[in-house]
CSV table of N, CA and C in Angstrom, one decimal:
chain,number,residue,atom,x,y,z
G,1,MET,N,-13.0,-26.9,12.7
G,1,MET,CA,-11.9,-26.9,11.5
G,1,MET,C,-12.5,-28.0,10.8
G,2,LEU,N,-12.7,-27.7,9.3
G,2,LEU,CA,-12.8,-28.0,8.2
G,2,LEU,C,-11.8,-29.1,8.1
G,3,VAL,N,-11.4,-30.7,8.2
G,3,VAL,CA,-10.0,-31.5,7.7
G,3,VAL,C,-10.3,-32.5,6.7
G,4,LEU,N,-9.6,-32.2,5.6
G,4,LEU,CA,-9.2,-32.5,4.0
G,4,LEU,C,-8.5,-32.9,3.9
G,5,SER,N,-8.0,-34.7,3.8
G,5,SER,CA,-7.0,-35.8,3.0
G,5,SER,C,-7.2,-35.7,1.2
G,6,ARG,N,-5.4,-34.9,1.3
G,6,ARG,CA,-5.4,-35.1,-0.3
G,6,ARG,C,-4.4,-35.3,-0.2
G,7,LYS,N,-3.9,-35.8,-1.3
G,7,LYS,CA,-3.2,-36.6,-2.2
G,7,LYS,C,-2.6,-35.5,-3.1
G,8,LYS,N,-0.9,-35.9,-3.7
G,8,LYS,CA,-0.4,-34.8,-4.5
G,8,LYS,C,-0.8,-34.9,-6.0
G,9,GLY,N,-1.1,-33.7,-6.3
G,9,GLY,CA,-1.6,-33.6,-7.7
G,9,GLY,C,-3.3,-33.4,-7.1
G,10,GLU,N,-3.7,-33.6,-6.0
G,10,GLU,CA,-5.4,-33.1,-6.1
G,10,GLU,C,-5.1,-31.8,-5.6
G,11,SER,N,-6.6,-31.1,-5.2
G,11,SER,CA,-7.0,-29.9,-5.0
G,11,SER,C,-8.3,-29.5,-3.9
G,12,ILE,N,-8.5,-29.2,-3.8
G,12,ILE,CA,-9.8,-28.2,-3.0
G,12,ILE,C,-9.6,-27.1,-3.1
G,13,ILE,N,-11.4,-26.4,-3.2
G,13,ILE,CA,-12.2,-25.1,-4.3
G,13,ILE,C,-12.5,-24.8,-3.1
G,14,VAL,N,-12.6,-23.4,-2.8
G,14,VAL,CA,-12.6,-22.8,-1.3
G,14,VAL,C,-14.1,-21.9,-2.4
G,15,GLY,N,-15.4,-21.6,-2.1
G,15,GLY,CA,-16.2,-20.2,-2.4
G,15,GLY,C,-16.1,-20.7,-3.6
G,16,ASP,N,-16.1,-20.0,-5.4
G,16,ASP,CA,-16.6,-20.2,-7.0
G,16,ASP,C,-15.5,-19.7,-7.6
G,17,ASN,N,-14.0,-19.3,-6.2
G,17,ASN,CA,-13.0,-18.4,-7.6
G,17,ASN,C,-11.1,-19.2,-6.1
G,18,ILE,N,-11.2,-19.7,-5.8
G,18,ILE,CA,-9.8,-20.4,-5.4
G,18,ILE,C,-9.6,-22.0,-4.7
G,19,GLU,N,-8.5,-22.0,-5.4
G,19,GLU,CA,-8.0,-23.7,-5.8
G,19,GLU,C,-7.7,-23.4,-5.0
G,20,ILE,N,-7.3,-24.4,-4.4
G,20,ILE,CA,-5.8,-25.1,-3.6
G,20,ILE,C,-5.2,-26.5,-4.1
G,21,SER,N,-4.0,-26.2,-4.0
G,21,SER,CA,-3.8,-28.1,-4.9
G,21,SER,C,-2.6,-28.1,-3.9
G,22,ILE,N,-2.0,-29.1,-3.9
G,22,ILE,CA,-0.9,-30.1,-3.4
G,22,ILE,C,0.3,-30.4,-4.8
G,23,ILE,N,0.8,-29.6,-4.0
G,23,ILE,CA,1.3,-29.5,-5.8
G,23,ILE,C,2.8,-31.0,-5.4
G,24,ASP,N,3.7,-30.4,-4.2
G,24,ASP,CA,4.3,-31.8,-3.6
G,24,ASP,C,4.5,-32.2,-2.7
G,25,ILE,N,5.1,-33.1,-2.4
G,25,ILE,CA,5.0,-34.2,-0.8
G,25,ILE,C,6.9,-34.7,-0.2
G,26,GLN,N,7.1,-34.0,0.2
G,26,GLN,CA,8.8,-34.1,0.4
G,26,GLN,C,8.8,-34.2,2.2
G,27,GLY,N,8.3,-35.5,2.9
G,27,GLY,CA,8.8,-35.8,4.1
G,27,GLY,C,7.9,-34.7,4.7
G,28,ASP,N,7.8,-34.4,5.4
G,28,ASP,CA,7.1,-33.3,6.6
G,28,ASP,C,6.9,-31.9,6.0
G,29,SER,N,7.3,-31.4,5.1
G,29,SER,CA,7.3,-30.5,4.2
G,29,SER,C,6.1,-31.1,2.8
G,30,ILE,N,5.4,-29.4,2.8
G,30,ILE,CA,4.1,-30.0,1.6
G,30,ILE,C,4.0,-28.7,1.0
G,31,LYS,N,4.4,-28.8,-0.3
G,31,LYS,CA,4.4,-27.3,-1.7
G,31,LYS,C,2.8,-27.6,-1.6
G,32,ILE,N,2.2,-26.1,-0.8
G,32,ILE,CA,0.8,-25.8,-1.7
G,32,ILE,C,1.1,-24.6,-3.0
G,33,GLY,N,0.1,-25.3,-3.8
G,33,GLY,CA,-0.3,-24.2,-5.0
G,33,GLY,C,-1.6,-23.3,-4.6
G,34,VAL,N,-1.5,-22.2,-4.6
G,34,VAL,CA,-3.4,-21.6,-4.5
G,34,VAL,C,-3.4,-20.7,-5.9
G,35,ASN,N,-4.6,-21.1,-6.2
G,35,ASN,CA,-5.0,-19.9,-7.1
G,35,ASN,C,-6.3,-19.4,-6.9
G,36,ALA,N,-6.0,-17.9,-7.0
G,36,ALA,CA,-6.9,-17.3,-7.0
G,36,ALA,C,-6.9,-15.7,-7.2
G,37,PRO,N,-8.3,-14.7,-7.4
G,37,PRO,CA,-8.3,-13.9,-8.2
G,37,PRO,C,-7.4,-12.7,-7.0
G,38,LYS,N,-6.3,-11.8,-8.0
G,38,LYS,CA,-5.2,-11.0,-8.0
G,38,LYS,C,-6.2,-9.9,-6.3
G,39,ASP,N,-7.2,-9.8,-6.4
G,39,ASP,CA,-7.2,-8.8,-5.8
G,39,ASP,C,-7.5,-10.0,-3.7
G,40,VAL,N,-7.1,-11.2,-4.4
G,40,VAL,CA,-7.0,-12.0,-3.0
G,40,VAL,C,-6.2,-13.1,-2.1
G,41,LYS,N,-6.2,-11.5,-1.0
G,41,LYS,CA,-4.7,-11.9,0.2
G,41,LYS,C,-4.5,-12.5,0.4
G,42,ILE,N,-3.1,-13.6,0.5
G,42,ILE,CA,-3.1,-14.9,0.4
G,42,ILE,C,-1.9,-14.1,1.3
G,43,TYR,N,-2.0,-14.8,2.8
G,43,TYR,CA,-0.2,-14.7,3.6
G,43,TYR,C,0.0,-16.3,3.9
G,44,ARG,N,1.0,-16.5,4.6
G,44,ARG,CA,2.0,-17.6,5.4
G,44,ARG,C,0.8,-17.3,6.9
G,45,LYS,N,0.7,-17.9,7.8
G,45,LYS,CA,0.8,-17.2,8.8
G,45,LYS,C,1.6,-16.6,9.9
G,46,GLU,N,2.4,-17.4,10.0
G,46,GLU,CA,3.2,-16.5,10.6
G,46,GLU,C,3.8,-15.3,10.3
G,47,ILE,N,3.3,-14.9,8.7
G,47,ILE,CA,3.5,-13.0,8.3
G,47,ILE,C,2.3,-12.9,9.3
G,48,TYR,N,0.9,-13.1,8.4
G,48,TYR,CA,0.3,-12.2,8.5
G,48,TYR,C,0.2,-12.1,9.9
G,49,ASP,N,0.2,-13.3,11.2
G,49,ASP,CA,0.8,-12.4,12.2
G,49,ASP,C,1.3,-11.9,12.8
G,50,GLN,N,2.4,-11.2,12.6
G,50,GLN,CA,3.6,-10.6,11.9
G,50,GLN,C,2.9,-9.3,11.4
G,51,ILE,N,1.8,-9.5,10.9
G,51,ILE,CA,1.7,-7.9,10.2
G,51,ILE,C,0.3,-7.8,11.2
G,52,ILE,N,-0.1,-8.2,11.8
G,52,ILE,CA,-1.1,-8.4,12.8
G,52,ILE,C,-0.2,-7.4,13.9
G,53,GLN,N,0.6,-7.8,15.0
G,53,GLN,CA,1.1,-7.4,15.3
G,53,GLN,C,2.1,-5.7,15.3
G,54,GLU,N,2.6,-5.7,14.0
G,54,GLU,CA,2.9,-4.6,13.4
G,54,GLU,C,1.9,-3.4,13.4
G,55,ASN,N,0.7,-3.3,13.1
G,55,ASN,CA,-0.1,-2.5,12.8
G,55,ASN,C,-0.9,-2.6,14.5
G,56,ILE,N,-0.9,-2.7,15.2
G,56,ILE,CA,-0.8,-3.4,16.3
G,56,ILE,C,-0.2,-1.5,17.2
G,57,GLN,N,1.4,-2.0,16.8
G,57,GLN,CA,2.1,-1.5,17.4
G,57,GLN,C,2.4,-0.3,17.1
G,58,ALA,N,1.7,-0.2,15.9
G,58,ALA,CA,1.5,1.4,14.7
G,58,ALA,C,0.4,2.6,15.3
G,59,THR,N,-0.3,1.4,16.1
G,59,THR,CA,-1.4,1.8,16.6
G,59,THR,C,-1.6,2.7,18.2
G,60,GLN,N,-0.4,1.7,18.2
G,60,GLN,CA,0.3,2.4,19.6
G,60,GLN,C,1.2,3.6,19.5
G,61,ASN,N,2.0,3.5,18.5
G,61,ASN,CA,2.8,4.2,18.3
G,61,ASN,C,2.2,5.8,18.2
G,62,ILE,N,0.8,6.2,17.1
G,62,ILE,CA,0.5,7.5,17.3
G,62,ILE,C,-0.4,8.2,18.0
G,63,SER,N,-0.6,7.0,19.3
G,63,SER,CA,-1.4,6.8,20.2
G,63,SER,C,-0.8,8.0,21.3
G,64,ASN,N,0.6,7.5,20.9
G,64,ASN,CA,2.2,7.9,21.8
G,64,ASN,C,2.3,9.3,21.4
G,65,LEU,N,2.2,9.5,20.3
G,65,LEU,CA,2.2,10.9,19.6
G,65,LEU,C,2.0,11.8,19.8
G,66,GLY,N,-0.4,11.7,19.4
G,66,GLY,CA,-0.7,12.3,20.3
G,66,GLY,C,-0.8,12.9,21.1
G,67,LYS,N,0.0,11.8,22.5
G,67,LYS,CA,0.4,12.3,23.8
G,67,LYS,C,1.7,13.2,23.6
G,68,ASN,N,2.4,13.3,22.6
G,68,ASN,CA,4.1,14.3,22.9
G,68,ASN,C,3.2,15.6,22.3
G,69,LEU,N,2.1,15.2,21.5
G,69,LEU,CA,2.7,16.6,20.3
G,69,LEU,C,1.5,17.8,21.9
G,70,ASP,N,0.9,17.0,22.6
G,70,ASP,CA,-0.6,18.1,23.4
G,70,ASP,C,0.8,17.9,24.4
G,71,LYS,N,1.9,17.3,24.6
G,71,LYS,CA,2.8,17.7,26.6
G,71,LYS,C,3.6,19.3,25.4
G,72,LEU,N,4.0,19.6,24.0
G,72,LEU,CA,4.9,20.0,23.4
G,72,LEU,C,4.0,20.9,23.5
G,73,LYS,N,2.4,21.3,23.1
G,73,LYS,CA,1.6,22.4,22.8
G,73,LYS,C,1.2,23.0,24.8
G,74,ASP,N,1.6,22.4,24.8
G,74,ASP,CA,1.1,23.0,27.2
G,74,ASP,C,3.2,23.5,27.1
G,75,TYR,N,4.3,23.0,26.5
G,75,TYR,CA,5.4,23.2,26.8
G,75,TYR,C,5.4,24.3,26.3
G,76,LYS,N,4.9,24.5,25.6
G,76,LYS,CA,5.1,25.7,24.1
G,76,LYS,C,4.3,27.2,25.0
G,77,LYS,N,3.8,27.2,25.4
G,77,LYS,CA,2.6,28.0,26.5
G,77,LYS,C,3.0,28.5,27.1
């Protein structure tokens, strides 16, 4: 992991088209601004982790749906 020190008003450039700026610092809270193309998805880590878990759950539900459909087909016979 690359660790960089930045002060309020300073920025970091990622690749050719993403700029991360330190907007404000108050105590242990830091406001960060991200300037990136609209097609770049940006999530807070805790939200991203939640999306991953929901996707895993959804695929499990689809798997269970397939099993239940198979049971229903057997029941109709």
